[in-house]
Tab-separated table of C-alpha atoms and ligand atoms in Angstrom:
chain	number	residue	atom	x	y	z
A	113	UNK	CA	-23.228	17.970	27.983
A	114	UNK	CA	-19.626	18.010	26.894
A	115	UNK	CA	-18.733	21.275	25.047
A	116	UNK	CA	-14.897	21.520	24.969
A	117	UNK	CA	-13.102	20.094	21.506
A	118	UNK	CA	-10.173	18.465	22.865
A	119	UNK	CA	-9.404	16.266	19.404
A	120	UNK	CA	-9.031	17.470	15.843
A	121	UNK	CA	-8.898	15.129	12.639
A	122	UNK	CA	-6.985	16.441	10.151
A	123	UNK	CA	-8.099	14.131	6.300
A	124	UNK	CA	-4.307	14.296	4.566
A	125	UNK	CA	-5.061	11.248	2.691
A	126	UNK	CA	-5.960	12.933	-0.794
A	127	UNK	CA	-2.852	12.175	-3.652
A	128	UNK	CA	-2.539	15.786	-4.169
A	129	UNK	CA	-3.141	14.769	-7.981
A	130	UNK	CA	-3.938	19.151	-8.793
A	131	UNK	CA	0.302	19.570	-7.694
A	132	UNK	CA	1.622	16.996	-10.082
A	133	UNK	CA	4.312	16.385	-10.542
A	134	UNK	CA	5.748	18.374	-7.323
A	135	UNK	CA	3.271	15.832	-5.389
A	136	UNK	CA	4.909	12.925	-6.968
A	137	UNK	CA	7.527	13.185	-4.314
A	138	UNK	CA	5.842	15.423	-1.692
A	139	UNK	CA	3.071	14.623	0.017
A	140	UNK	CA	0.600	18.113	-0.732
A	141	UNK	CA	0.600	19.194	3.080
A	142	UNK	CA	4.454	19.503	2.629
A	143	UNK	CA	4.287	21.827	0.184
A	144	UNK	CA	5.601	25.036	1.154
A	145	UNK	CA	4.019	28.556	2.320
A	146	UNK	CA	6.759	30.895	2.198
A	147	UNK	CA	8.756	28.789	4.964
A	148	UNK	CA	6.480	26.590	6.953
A	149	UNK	CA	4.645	23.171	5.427
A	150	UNK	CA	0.961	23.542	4.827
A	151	UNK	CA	-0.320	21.448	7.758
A	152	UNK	CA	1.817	23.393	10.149
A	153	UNK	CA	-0.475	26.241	9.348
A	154	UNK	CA	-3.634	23.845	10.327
A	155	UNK	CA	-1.681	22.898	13.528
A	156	UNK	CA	-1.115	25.913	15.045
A	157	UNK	CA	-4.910	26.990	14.308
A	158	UNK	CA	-5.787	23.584	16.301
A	159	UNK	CA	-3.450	24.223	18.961
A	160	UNK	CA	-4.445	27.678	19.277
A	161	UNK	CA	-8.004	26.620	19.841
A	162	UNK	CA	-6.938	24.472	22.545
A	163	UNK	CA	-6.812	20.811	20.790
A	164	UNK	CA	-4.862	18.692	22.279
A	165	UNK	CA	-5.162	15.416	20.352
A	166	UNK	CA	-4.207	15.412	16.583
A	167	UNK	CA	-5.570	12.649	14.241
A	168	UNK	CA	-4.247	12.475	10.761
A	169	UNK	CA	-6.075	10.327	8.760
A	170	UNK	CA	-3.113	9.575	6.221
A	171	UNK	CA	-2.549	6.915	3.053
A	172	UNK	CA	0.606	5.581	0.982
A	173	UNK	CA	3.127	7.637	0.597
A	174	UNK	CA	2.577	10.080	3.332
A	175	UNK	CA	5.123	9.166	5.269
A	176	UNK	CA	7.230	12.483	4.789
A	177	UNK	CA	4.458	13.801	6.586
A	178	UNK	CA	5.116	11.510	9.877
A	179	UNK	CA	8.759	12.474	9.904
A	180	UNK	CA	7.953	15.954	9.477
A	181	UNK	CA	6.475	15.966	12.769
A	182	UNK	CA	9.310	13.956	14.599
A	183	UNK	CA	11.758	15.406	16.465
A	184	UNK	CA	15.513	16.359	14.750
A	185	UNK	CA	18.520	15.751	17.144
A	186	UNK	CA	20.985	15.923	15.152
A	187	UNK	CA	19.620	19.135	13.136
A	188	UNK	CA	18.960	20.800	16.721
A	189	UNK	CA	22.578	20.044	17.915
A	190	UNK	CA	24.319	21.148	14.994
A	191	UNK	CA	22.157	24.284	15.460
A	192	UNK	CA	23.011	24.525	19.169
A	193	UNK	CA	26.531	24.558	18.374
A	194	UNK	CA	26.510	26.864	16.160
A	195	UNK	CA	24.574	29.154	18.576
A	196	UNK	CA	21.608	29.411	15.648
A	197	UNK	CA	19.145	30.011	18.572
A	198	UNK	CA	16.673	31.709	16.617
A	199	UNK	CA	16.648	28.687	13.994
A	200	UNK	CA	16.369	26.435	17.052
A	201	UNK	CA	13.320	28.107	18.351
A	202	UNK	CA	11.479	27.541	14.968
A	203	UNK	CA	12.658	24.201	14.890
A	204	UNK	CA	11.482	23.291	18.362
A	205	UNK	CA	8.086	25.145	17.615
A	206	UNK	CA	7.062	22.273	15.433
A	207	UNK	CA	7.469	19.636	17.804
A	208	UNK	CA	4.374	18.085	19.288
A	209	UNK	CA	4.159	16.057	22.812
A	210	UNK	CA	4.813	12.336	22.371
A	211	UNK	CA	1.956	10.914	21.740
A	212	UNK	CA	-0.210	14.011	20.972
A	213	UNK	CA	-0.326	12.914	17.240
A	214	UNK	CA	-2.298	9.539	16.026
A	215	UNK	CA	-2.188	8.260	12.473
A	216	UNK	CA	-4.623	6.133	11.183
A	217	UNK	CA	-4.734	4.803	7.280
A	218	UNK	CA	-7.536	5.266	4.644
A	219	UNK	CA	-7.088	2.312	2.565
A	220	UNK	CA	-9.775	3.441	-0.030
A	221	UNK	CA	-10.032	7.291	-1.275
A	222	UNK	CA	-13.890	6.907	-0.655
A	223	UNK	CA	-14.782	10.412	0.093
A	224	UNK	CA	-13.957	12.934	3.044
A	225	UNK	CA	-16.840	11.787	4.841
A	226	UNK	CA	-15.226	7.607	4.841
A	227	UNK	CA	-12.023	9.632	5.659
A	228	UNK	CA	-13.244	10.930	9.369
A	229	UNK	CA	-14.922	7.876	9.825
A	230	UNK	CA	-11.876	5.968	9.468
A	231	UNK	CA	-11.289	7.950	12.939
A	232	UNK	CA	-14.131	7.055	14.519
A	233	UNK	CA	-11.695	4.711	17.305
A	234	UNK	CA	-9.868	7.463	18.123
A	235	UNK	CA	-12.376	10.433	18.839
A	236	UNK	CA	-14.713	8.311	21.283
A	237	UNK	CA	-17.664	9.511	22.111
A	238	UNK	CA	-16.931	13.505	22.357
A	239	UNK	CA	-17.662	16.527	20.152
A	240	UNK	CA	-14.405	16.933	17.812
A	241	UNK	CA	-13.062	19.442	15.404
A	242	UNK	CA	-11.971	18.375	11.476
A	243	UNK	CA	-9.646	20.818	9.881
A	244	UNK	CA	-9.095	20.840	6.084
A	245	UNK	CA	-5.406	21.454	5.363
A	246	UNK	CA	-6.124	23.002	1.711
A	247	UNK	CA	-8.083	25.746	3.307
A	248	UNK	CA	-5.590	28.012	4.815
A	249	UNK	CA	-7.515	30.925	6.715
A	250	UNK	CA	-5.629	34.356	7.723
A	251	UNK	CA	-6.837	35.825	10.711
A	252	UNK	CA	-6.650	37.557	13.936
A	253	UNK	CA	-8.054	35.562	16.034
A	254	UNK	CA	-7.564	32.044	14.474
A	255	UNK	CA	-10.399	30.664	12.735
A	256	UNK	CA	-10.952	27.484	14.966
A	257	UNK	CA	-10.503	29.468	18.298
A	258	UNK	CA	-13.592	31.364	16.831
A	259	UNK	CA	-15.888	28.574	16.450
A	260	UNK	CA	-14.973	27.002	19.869
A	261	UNK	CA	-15.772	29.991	21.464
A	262	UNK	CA	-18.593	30.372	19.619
A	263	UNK	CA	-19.702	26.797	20.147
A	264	UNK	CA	-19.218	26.286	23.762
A	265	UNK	CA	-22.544	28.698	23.824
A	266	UNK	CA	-24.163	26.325	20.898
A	267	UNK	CA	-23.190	22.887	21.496
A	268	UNK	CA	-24.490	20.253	18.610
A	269	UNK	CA	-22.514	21.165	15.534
A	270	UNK	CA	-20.797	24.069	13.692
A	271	UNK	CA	-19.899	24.264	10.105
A	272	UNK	CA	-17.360	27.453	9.185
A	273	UNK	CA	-18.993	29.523	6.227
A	274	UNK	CA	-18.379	32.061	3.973
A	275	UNK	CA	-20.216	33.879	0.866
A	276	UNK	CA	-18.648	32.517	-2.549
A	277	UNK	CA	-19.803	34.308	-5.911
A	278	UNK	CA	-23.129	32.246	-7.092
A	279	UNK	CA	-21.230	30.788	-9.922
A	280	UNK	CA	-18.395	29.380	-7.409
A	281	UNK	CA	-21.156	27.623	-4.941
A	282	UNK	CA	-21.509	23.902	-6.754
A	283	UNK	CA	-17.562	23.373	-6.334
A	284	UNK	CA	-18.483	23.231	-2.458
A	285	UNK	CA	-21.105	22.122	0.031
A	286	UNK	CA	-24.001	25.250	0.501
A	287	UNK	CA	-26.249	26.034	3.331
A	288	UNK	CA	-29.531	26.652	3.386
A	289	UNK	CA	-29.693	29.138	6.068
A	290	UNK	CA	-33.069	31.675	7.199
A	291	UNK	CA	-30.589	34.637	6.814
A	292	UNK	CA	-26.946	35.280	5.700
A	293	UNK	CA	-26.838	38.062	8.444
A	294	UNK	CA	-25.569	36.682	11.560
A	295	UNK	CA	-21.943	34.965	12.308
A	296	UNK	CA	-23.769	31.818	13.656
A	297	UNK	CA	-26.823	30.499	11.729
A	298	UNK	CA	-29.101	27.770	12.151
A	299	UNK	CA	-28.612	24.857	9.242
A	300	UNK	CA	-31.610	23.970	7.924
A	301	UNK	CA	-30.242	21.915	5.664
A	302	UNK	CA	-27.021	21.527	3.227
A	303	UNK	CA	-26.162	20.070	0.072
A	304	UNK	CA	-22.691	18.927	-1.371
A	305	UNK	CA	-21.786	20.110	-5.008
A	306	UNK	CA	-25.045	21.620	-5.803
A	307	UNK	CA	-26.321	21.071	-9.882
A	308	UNK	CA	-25.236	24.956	-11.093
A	309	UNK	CA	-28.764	26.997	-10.517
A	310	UNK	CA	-29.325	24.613	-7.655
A	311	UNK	CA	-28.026	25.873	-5.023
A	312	UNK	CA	-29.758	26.964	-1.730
A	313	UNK	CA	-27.357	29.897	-1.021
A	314	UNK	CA	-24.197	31.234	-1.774
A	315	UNK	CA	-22.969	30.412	1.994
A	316	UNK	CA	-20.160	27.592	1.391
A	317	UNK	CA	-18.510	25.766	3.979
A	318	UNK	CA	-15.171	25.896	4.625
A	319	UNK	CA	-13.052	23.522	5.938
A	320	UNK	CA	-13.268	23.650	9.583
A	321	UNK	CA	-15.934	21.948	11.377
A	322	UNK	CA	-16.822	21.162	15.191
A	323	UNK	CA	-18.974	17.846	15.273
A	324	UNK	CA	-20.719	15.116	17.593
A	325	UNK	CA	-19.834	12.103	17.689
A	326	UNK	CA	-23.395	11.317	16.149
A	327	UNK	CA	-22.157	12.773	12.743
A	328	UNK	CA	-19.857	9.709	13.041
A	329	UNK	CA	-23.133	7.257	13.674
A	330	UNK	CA	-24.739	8.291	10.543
A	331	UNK	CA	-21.262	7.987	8.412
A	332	UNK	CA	-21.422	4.018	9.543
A	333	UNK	CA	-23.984	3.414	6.584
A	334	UNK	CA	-21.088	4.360	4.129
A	335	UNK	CA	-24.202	6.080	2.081
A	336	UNK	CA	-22.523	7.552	-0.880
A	337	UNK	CA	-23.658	10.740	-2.560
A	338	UNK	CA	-22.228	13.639	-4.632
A	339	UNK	CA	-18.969	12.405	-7.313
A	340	UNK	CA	-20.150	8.664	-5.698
A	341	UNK	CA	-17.794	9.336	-2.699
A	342	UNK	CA	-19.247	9.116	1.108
A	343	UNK	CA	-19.832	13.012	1.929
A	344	UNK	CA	-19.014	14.326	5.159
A	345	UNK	CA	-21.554	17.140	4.586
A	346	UNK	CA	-24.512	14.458	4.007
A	347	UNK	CA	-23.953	12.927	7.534
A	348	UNK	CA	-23.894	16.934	9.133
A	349	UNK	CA	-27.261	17.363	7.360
A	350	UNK	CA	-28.941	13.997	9.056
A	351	UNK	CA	-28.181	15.868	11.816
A	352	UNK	CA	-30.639	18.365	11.170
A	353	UNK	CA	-33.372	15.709	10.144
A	354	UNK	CA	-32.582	14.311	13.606
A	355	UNK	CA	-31.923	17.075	16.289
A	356	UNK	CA	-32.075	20.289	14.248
A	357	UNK	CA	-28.552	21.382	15.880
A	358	UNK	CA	-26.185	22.654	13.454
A	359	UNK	CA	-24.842	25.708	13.040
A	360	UNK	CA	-23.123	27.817	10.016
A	361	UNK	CA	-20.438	30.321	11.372
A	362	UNK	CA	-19.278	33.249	9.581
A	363	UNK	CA	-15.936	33.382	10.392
A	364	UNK	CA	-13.467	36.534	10.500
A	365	UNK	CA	-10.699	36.210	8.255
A	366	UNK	CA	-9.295	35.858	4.758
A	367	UNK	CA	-9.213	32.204	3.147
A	368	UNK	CA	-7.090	30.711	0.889
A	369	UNK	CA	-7.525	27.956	-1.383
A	370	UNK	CA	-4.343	25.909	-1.485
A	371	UNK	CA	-6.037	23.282	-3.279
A	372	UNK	CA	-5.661	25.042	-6.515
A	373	UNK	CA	-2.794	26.419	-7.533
A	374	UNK	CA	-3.794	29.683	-8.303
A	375	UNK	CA	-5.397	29.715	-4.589
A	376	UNK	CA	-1.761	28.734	-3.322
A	377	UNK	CA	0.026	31.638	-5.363
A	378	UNK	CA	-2.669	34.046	-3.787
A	379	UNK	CA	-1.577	32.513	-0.338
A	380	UNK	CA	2.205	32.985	-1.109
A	381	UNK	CA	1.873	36.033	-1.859
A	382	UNK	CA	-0.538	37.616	1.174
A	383	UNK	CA	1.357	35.989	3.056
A	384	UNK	CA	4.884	36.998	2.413
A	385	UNK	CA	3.492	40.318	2.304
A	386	UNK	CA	2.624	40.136	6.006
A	387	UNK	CA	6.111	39.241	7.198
A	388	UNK	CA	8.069	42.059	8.039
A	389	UNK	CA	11.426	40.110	6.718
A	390	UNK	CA	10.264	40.130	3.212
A	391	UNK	CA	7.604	42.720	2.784
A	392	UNK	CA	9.351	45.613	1.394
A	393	UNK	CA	11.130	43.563	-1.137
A	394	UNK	CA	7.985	41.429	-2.221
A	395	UNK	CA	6.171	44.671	-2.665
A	396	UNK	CA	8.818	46.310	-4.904
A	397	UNK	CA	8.670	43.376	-7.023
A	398	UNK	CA	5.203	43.062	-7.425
A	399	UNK	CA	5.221	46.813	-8.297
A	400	UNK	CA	7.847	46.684	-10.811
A	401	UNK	CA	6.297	43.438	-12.506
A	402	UNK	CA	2.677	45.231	-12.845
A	403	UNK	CA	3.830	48.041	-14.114
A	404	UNK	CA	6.273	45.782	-16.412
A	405	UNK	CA	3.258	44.267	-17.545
A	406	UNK	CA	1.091	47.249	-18.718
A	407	UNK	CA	3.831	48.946	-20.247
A	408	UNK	CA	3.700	45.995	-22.603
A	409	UNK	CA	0.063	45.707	-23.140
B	615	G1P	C1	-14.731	19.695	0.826
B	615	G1P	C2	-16.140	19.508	1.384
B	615	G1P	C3	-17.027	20.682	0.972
B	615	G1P	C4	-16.401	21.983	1.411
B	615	G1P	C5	-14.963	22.098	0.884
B	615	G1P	C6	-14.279	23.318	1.491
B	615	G1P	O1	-14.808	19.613	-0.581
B	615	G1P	O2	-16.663	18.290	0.907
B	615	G1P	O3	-18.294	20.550	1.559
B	615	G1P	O4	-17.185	23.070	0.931
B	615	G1P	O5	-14.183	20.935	1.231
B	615	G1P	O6	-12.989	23.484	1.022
B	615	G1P	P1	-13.529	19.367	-1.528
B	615	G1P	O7	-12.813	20.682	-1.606
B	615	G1P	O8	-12.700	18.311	-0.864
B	615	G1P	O9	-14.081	18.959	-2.848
């Protein structure tokens, strides 16, 4: 059996409709955290966890999002010669190997799950990784280096969790899971946008996932489910019918959801505070504009 993740799918195909009107003009994985696009943040968790192969799975207008990934002569030698070599180091740590990055169109918003699919040429028959953009994670160790590691002992599949307040769980797809103890859990069985009061656990997953290519199999009957749209968690949980092998994963590490706004103001702020080139004034401000605030309550 095959256990290392060489290939990650990365679904950037969504119209960012919760940023309009900034995402009129900017595809939402542009969008800036303090200095660095969104789905830089994704690609340096994938790269850290040893992918090598990066598939976006893109639409219209996302073709900021290709450039953003080329390479910049001209910026670079006006950089050069200016002997900005710190600014050229940054720069050149966004480029990827030629070839390392395949796009491939969704020509239908049908769903996350017909958005992986739409990979299906590309990742073969081998076990791949799917990273959600929108869910930025903070962490030591980076959050997909966890679950390979944690994996290459499992095999089948692994679904990243985390505990969401009750009331939170039907905005994501839940676990049902023998205990909430452990970081890696057997699946017994998971449902996408539980009713409210329906919901097997408060253990949602989060968007990083290692799967088989069998997940893939099952999304080839285009079943649709929750919202109407073809679920990516629905074709995880055949899995379990079939060969009982997936597995929830606790991760360590703080995650952000930059799929809201308020999520991506939370993000901002952590982390700017964590840079050591803007802490000290972030932190005065923030100070001075609580206490600003209660004085006038
Ligand atoms: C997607 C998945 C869901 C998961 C969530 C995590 O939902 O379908 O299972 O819990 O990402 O962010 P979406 O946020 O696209 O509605």
């Amino acid at each position: 059996m095959q256990y290392k993740v060489k290939k990650a799918v990365f679904p950037v195909a969504g119209q960012g409709t919760r940023f309009l009107p900034a995402t009129k003009a900017v595809p939402k994985e542009i969008m800036t955290l303090v200095d660095r696009p969104l789905i830089q943040y994704a690609i340096d968790e994938a790269r850290a966890a040893g992918i090598e192969e990066f598939i976006f799975v893109t639409s219209r207008g996302k073709g900021a999002l290709e450039d953003y990934f080329d390479h910049a002569p001209e910026l670079e030698a006006s950089l050069q010669a200016k002997g900005k070599t710190a600014l050229l180091e940054t720069l050149r740590s966004t480029y990827m190997d030629s070839g390392a990055i395949a796009y491939v169109r969704q020509h239908q918003a049908l769903g996350l799950g017909h958005a992986v699919w739409c990979a299906r040429h590309l990742i073969g028959d081998e076990p791949f990784a799917v990273l959600l953009p929108d869910d930025v994670i903070a962490a030591d160790k980076p959050c997909l280096q966890q679950m390979v590691e944690a994996y290459a002992e499992t095999g089948g599949n692994m679904v990243a969790a985390m505990e969401v307040p009750q009331e939170k769980a039907s905005s994501y797809g839940v676990l049902d899971v023998p205990t909430a103890i452990s970081s890696v859990m057997p699946v017994r069985g998971m449902v996408e946008k539980p009713a409210p009061g329906t919901e097997p656990s408060n253990l949602a997953v989060i968007g990083r996932y290692i799967l088989s290519p069998q997940v893939l199999t099952h999304l080839d009957g285009q079943k649709r489910g929750a919202g109407g749209e073809i679920q990516l968690t629905d074709a995880i949980a055949q899995e379990i019918t079939r060969a009982n092998n997936v597995h929830g994963y606790r991760f360590e590490g703080q995650r952000y959801d930059c799929g809201s706004k308020a999520g991506f103001l939370q993000a901002t702020l952590a982390f700017g505070l964590a840079r050591d080139d803007l802490r000290d004034e972030l932190e005065e401000f923030l100070f001075d504009m609580v206490a600003m605030r209660q004085a006038a309550q």
